PDB file of C-alpha atoms in Angstrom:
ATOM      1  CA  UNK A 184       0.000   0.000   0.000  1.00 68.00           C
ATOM      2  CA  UNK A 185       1.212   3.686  -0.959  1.00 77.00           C
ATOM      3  CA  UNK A 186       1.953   6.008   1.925  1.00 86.00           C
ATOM      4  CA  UNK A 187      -0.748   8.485   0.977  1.00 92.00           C
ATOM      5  CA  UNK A 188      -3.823   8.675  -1.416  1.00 94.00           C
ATOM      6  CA  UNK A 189      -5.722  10.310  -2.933  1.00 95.00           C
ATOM      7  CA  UNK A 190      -8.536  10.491  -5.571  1.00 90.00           C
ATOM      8  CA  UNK A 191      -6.874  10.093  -8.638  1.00 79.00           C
ATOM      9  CA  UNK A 192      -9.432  13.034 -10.897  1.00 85.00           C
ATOM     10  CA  UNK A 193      -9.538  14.837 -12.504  1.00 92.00           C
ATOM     11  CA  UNK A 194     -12.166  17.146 -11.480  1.00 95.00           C
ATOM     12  CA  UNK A 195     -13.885  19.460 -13.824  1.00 96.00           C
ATOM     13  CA  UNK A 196     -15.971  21.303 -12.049  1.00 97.00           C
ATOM     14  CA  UNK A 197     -17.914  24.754 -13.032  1.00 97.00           C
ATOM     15  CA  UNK A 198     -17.647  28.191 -11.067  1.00 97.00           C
ATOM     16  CA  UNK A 199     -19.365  28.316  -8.185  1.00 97.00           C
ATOM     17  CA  UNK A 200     -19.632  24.880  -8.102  1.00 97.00           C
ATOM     18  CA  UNK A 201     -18.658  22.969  -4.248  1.00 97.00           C
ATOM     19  CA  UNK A 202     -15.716  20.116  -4.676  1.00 97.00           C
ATOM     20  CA  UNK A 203     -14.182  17.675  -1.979  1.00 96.00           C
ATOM     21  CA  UNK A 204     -11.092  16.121  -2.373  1.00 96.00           C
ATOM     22  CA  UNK A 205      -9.972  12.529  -0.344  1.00 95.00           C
ATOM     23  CA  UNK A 206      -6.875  11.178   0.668  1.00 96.00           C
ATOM     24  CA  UNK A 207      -5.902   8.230   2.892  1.00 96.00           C
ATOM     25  CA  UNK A 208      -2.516   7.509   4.834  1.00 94.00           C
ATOM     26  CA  UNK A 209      -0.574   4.041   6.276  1.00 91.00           C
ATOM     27  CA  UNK A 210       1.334   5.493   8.953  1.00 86.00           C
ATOM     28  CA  UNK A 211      -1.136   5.925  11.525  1.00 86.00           C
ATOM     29  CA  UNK A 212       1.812   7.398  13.972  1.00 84.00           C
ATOM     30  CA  UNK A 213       1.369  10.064  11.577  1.00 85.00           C
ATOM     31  CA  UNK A 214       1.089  13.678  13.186  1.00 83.00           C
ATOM     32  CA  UNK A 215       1.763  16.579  10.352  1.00 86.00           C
ATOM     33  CA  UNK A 216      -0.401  16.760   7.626  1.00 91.00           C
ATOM     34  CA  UNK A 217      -1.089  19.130   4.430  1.00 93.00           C
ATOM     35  CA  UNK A 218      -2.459  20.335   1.733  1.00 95.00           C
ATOM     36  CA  UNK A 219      -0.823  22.340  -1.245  1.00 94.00           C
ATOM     37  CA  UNK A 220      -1.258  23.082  -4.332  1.00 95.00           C
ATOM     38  CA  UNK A 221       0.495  23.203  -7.431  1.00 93.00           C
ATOM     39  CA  UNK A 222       0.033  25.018 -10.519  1.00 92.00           C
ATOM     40  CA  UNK A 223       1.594  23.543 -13.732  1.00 86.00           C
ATOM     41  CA  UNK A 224       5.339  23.674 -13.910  1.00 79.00           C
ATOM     42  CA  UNK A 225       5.486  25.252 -10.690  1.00 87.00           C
ATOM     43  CA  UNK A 226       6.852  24.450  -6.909  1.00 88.00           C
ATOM     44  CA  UNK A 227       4.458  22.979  -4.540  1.00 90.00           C
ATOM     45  CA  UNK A 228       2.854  25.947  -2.309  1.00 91.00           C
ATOM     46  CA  UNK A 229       1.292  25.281   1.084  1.00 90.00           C
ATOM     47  CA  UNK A 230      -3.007  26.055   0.921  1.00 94.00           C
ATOM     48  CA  UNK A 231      -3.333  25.056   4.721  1.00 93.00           C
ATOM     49  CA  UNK A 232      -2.453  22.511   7.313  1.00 90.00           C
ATOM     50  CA  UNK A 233      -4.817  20.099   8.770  1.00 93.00           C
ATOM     51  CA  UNK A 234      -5.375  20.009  12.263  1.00 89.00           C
ATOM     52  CA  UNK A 235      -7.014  17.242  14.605  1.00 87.00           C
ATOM     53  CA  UNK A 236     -10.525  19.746  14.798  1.00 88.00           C
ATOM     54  CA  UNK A 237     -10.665  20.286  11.198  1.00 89.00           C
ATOM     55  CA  UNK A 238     -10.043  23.886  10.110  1.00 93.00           C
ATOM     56  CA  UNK A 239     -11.131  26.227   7.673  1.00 94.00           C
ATOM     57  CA  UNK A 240      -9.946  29.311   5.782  1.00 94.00           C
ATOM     58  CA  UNK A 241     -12.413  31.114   3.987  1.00 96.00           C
ATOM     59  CA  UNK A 242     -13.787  29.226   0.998  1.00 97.00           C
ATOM     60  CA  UNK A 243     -11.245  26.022   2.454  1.00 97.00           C
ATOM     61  CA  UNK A 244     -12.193  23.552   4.838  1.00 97.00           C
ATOM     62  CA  UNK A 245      -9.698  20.369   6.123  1.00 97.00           C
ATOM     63  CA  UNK A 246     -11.080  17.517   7.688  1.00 96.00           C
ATOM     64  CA  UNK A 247      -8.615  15.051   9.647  1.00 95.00           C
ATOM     65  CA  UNK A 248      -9.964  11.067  11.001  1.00 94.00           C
ATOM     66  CA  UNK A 249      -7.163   9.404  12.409  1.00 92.00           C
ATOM     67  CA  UNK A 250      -9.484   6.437  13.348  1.00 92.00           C
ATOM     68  CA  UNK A 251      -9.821   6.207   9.411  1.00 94.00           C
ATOM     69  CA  UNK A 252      -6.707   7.835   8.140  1.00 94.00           C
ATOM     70  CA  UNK A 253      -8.063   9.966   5.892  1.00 94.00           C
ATOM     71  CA  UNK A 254      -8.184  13.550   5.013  1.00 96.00           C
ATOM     72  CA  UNK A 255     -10.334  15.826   2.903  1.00 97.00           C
ATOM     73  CA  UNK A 256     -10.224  19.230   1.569  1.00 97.00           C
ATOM     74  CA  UNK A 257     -13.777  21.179   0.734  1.00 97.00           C
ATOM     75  CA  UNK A 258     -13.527  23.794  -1.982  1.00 97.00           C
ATOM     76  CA  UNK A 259     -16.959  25.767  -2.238  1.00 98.00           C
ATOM     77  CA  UNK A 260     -17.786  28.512  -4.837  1.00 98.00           C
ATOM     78  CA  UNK A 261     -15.053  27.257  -6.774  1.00 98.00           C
ATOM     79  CA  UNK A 262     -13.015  29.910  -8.788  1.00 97.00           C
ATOM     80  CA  UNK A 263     -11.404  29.983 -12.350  1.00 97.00           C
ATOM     81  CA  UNK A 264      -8.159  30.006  -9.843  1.00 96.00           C
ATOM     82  CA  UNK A 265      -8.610  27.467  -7.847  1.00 97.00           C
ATOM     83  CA  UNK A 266      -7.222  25.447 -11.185  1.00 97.00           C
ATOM     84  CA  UNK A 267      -4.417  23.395 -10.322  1.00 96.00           C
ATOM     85  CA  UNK A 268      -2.988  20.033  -8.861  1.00 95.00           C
ATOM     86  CA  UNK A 269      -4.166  19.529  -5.013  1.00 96.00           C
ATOM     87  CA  UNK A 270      -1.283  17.440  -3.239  1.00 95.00           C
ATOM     88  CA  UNK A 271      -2.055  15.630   0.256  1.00 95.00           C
ATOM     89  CA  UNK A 272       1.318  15.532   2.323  1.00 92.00           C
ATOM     90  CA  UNK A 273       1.640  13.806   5.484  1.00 91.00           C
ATOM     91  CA  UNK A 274       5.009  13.156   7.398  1.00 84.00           C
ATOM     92  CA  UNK A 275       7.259  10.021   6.952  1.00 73.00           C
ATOM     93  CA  UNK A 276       6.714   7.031   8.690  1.00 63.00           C
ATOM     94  CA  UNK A 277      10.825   6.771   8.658  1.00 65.00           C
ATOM     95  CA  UNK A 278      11.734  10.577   9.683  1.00 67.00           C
ATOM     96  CA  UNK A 279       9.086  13.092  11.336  1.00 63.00           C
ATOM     97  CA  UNK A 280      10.980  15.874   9.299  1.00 72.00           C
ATOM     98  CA  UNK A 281      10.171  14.188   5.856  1.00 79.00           C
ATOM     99  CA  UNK A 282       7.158  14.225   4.323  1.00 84.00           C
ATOM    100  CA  UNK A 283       5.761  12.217   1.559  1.00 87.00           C
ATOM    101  CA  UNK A 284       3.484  13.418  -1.517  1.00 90.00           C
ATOM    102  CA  UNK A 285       0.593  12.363  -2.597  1.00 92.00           C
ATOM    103  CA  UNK A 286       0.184  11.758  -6.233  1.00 91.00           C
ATOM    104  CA  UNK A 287      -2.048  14.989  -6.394  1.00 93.00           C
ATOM    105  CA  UNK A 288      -5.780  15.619  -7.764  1.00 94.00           C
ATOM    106  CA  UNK A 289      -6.217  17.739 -10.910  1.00 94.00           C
ATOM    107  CA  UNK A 290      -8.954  20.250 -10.344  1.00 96.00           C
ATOM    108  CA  UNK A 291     -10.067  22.344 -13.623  1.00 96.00           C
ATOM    109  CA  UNK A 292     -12.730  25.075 -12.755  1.00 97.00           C
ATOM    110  CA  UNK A 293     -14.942  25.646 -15.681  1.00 96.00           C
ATOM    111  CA  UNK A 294     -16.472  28.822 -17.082  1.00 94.00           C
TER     112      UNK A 294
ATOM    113  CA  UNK B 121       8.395  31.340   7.695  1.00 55.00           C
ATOM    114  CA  UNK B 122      11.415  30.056   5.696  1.00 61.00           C
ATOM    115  CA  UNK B 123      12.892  31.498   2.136  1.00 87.00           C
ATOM    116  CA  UNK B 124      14.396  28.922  -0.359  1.00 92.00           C
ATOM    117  CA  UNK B 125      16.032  29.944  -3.102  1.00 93.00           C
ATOM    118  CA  UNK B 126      17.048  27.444  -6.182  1.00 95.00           C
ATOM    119  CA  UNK B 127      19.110  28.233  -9.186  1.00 95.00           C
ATOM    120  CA  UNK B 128      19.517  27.677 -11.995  1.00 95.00           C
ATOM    121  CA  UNK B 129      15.336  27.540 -12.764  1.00 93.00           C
ATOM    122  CA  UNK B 130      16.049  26.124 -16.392  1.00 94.00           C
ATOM    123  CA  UNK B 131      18.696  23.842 -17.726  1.00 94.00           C
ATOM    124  CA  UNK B 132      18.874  22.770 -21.372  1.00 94.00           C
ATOM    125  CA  UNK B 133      22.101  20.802 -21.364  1.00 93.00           C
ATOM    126  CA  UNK B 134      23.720  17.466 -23.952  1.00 94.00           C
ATOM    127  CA  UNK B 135      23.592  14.117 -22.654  1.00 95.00           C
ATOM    128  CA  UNK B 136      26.889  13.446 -20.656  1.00 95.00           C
ATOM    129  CA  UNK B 137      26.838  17.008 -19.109  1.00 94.00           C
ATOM    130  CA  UNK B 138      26.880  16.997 -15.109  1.00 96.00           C
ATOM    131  CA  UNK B 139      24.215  19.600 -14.155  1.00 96.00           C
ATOM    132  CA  UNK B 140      24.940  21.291 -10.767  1.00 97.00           C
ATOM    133  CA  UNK B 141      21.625  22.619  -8.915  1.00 97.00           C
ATOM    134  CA  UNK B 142      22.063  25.103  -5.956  1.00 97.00           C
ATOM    135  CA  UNK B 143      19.655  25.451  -3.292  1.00 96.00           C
ATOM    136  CA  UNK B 144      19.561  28.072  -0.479  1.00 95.00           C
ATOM    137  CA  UNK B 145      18.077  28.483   2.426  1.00 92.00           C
ATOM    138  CA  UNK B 146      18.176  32.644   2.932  1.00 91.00           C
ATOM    139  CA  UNK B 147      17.111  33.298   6.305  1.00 86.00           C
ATOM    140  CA  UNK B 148      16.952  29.714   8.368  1.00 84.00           C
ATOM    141  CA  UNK B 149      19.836  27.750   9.419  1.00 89.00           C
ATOM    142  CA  UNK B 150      19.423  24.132   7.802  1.00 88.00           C
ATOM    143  CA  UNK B 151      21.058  21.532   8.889  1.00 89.00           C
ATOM    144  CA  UNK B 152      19.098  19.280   6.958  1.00 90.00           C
ATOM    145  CA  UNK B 153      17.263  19.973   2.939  1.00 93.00           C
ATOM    146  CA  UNK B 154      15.416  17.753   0.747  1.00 93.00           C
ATOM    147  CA  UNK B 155      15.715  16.679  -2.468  1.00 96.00           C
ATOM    148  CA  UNK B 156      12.368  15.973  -4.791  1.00 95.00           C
ATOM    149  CA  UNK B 157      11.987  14.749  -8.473  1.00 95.00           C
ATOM    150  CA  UNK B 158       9.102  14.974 -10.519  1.00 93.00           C
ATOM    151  CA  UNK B 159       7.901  13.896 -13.365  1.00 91.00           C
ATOM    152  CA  UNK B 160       5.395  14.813 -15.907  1.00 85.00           C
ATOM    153  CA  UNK B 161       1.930  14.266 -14.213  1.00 81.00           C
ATOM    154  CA  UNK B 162       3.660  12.348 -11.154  1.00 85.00           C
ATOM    155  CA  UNK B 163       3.721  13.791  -7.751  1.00 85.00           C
ATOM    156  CA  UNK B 164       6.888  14.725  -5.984  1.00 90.00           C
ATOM    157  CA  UNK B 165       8.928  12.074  -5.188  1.00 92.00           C
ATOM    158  CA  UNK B 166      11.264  12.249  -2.364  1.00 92.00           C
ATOM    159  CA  UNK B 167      15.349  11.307  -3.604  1.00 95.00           C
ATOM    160  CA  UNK B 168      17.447  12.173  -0.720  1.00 94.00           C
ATOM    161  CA  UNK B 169      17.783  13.927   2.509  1.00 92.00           C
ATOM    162  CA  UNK B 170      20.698  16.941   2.512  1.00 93.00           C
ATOM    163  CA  UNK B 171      22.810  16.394   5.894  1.00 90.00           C
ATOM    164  CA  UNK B 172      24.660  19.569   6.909  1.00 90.00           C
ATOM    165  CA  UNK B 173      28.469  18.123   7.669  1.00 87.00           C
ATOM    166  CA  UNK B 174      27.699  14.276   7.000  1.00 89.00           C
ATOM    167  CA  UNK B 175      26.681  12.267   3.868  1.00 91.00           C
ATOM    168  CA  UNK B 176      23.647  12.010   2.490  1.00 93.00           C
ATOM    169  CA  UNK B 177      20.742  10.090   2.957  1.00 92.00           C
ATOM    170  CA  UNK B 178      19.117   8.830  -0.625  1.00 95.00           C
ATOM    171  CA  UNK B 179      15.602   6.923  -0.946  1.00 92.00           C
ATOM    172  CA  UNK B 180      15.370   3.396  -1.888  1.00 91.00           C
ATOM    173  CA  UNK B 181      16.003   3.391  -5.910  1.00 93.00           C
ATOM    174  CA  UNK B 182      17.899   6.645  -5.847  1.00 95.00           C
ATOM    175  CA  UNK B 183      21.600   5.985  -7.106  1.00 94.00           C
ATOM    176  CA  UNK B 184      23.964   8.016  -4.934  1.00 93.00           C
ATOM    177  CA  UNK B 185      27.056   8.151  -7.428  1.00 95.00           C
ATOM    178  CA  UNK B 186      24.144   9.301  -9.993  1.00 96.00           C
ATOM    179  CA  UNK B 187      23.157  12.511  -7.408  1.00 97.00           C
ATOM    180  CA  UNK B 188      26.122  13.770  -5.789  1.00 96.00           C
ATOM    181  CA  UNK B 189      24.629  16.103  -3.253  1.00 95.00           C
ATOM    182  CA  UNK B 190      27.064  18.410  -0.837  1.00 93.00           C
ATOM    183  CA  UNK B 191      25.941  20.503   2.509  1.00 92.00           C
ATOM    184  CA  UNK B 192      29.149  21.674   2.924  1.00 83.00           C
ATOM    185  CA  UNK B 193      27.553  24.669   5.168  1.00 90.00           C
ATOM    186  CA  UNK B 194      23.980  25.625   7.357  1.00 91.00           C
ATOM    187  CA  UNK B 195      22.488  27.745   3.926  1.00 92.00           C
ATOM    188  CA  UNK B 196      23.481  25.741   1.388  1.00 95.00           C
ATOM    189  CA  UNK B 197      23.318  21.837  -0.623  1.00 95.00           C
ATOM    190  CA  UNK B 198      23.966  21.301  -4.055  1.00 96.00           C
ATOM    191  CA  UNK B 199      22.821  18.403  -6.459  1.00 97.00           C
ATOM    192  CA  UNK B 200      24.782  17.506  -9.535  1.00 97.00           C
ATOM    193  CA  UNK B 201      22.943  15.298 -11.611  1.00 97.00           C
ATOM    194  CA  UNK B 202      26.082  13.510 -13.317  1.00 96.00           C
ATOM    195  CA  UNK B 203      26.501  12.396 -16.828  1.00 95.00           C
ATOM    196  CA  UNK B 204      22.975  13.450 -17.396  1.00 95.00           C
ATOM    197  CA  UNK B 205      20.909  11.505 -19.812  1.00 95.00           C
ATOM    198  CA  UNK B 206      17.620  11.954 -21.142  1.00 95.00           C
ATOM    199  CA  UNK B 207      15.709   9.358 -19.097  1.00 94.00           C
ATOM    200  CA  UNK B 208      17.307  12.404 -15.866  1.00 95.00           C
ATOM    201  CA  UNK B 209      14.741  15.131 -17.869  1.00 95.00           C
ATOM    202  CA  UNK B 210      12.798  15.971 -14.685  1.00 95.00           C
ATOM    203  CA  UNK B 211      11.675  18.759 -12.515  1.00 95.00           C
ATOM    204  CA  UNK B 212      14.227  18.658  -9.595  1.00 96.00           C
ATOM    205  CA  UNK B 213      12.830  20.833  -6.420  1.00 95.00           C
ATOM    206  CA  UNK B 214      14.553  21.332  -3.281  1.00 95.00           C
ATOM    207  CA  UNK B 215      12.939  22.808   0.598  1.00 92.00           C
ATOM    208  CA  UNK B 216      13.708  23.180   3.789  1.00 90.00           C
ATOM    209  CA  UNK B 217      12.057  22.076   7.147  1.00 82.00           C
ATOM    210  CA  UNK B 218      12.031  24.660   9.551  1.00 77.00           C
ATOM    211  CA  UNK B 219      10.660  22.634  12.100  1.00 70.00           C
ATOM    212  CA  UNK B 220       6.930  22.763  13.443  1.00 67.00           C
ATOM    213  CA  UNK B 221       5.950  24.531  10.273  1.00 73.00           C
ATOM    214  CA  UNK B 222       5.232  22.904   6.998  1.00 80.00           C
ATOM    215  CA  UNK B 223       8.165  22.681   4.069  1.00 83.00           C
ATOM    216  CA  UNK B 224       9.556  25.288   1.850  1.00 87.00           C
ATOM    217  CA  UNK B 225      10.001  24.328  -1.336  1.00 90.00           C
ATOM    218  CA  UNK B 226      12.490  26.582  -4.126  1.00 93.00           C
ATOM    219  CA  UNK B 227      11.168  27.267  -7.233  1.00 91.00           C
ATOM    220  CA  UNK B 228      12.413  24.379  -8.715  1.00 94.00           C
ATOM    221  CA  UNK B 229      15.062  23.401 -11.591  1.00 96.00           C
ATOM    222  CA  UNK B 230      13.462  22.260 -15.054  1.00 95.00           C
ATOM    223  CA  UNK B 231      16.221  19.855 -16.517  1.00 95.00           C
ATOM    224  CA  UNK B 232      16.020  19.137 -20.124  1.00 94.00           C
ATOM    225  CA  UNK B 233      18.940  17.035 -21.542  1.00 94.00           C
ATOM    226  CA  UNK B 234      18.824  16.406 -25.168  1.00 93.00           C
TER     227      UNK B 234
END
């Protein structure tokens, strides 16, 4: 089994339009977790962390089960912007200061 | 939070040519960086683990005489790609854990060997 996840997509969703993203993870020791995203050709850039509680920042909400080891991230009123690759990163099961990639979502947002 | 910064961004270069990536950390003290791979439409894939002072730690699969990588000090680690083929064409990308905060990632070195 893969370290982490996800949904393999893509997505092609329209404006305005509400989209949820999955990922599981096999290290269930596991404590960090993340999502980023990352536009083509382009370096991997943090959209939020995911805490135990679930958080949310503005149109973003994270969802973390341990008992299930999985994680989601909710996109509503989805922009043209919001177009890129969605990568679910959780920390090594060999090294706490290493974390491992998901293979990403692709999300298009539709006119 | 952390600033990474990774040259050169683009690399055109003949097969056989050892390629020579920089990466900098600009206003943490690493003692440890990260080396990443990717390839088209594949996630990032984790190749070795920059050790300030002390060799390098490479994934399973990742040849170490292939990816010479150096920390020779707390702000910087190199990664020469040697005798670069065309199969080594990737996106190489390079952060920095600053510990209790997420990664910082470079911009990232597009390799192209023809």
């Amino acid at each position: 089994r893969k370290e982490v996840e996800q949904d393999p997509g893509p997505f092609n969703v329209p404006e305005g339009a509400t989209v949820a993203f999955n990922c599981t993870y096999s290290n269930s020791a596991s404590q960090s977790f993340f999502w980023y995203r990352q536009d083509c050709r382009k370096e991997p850039k943090l959209l939020m962390s995911v805490y135990s509680s679930g958080n949310e920042d503005g149109r973003f909400t994270a969802q973390l089960n341990r008992a299930s080891q999985y994680i989601s991230l909710l996109i509503r009123d989805s922009k043209l912007s919001d177009s890129a690759t969605y990568l679910c990163v959780v920390n090594s099961e060999t090294s706490y200061d290493k974390v491992i990639f998901g293979p990403g979502t692709s999300l298009s947002v539709i006119p | 939070g952390a600033v990474v910064s990774q040259h050169p961004s683009w690399v055109i270069c003949k097969s056989g040519t050892s390629v020579k990536i920089e990466c900098r950390s600009l206003d943490f003290q690493a003692t440890t960086m990260f080396w990443y791979r990717q390839f088209p439409k594949q996630s990032l894939m984790l190749m070795a683990t920059s050790n300030e002072g002390s060799k390098a730690t490479y994934e399973q699969g990742v040849e170490k005489d292939k990816f010479l990588i150096n920390h020779a000090s707390l702000t910087l680690s190199t990664l020469t790609v040697t005798s670069a083929h065309p199969e080594d064409s990737s996106f190489y990308i390079c952060s920095v854990y600053p510990g209790n905060q997420p990664q910082h990632f470079g911009d990232g070195t597009r390799l192209s060997i023809l």
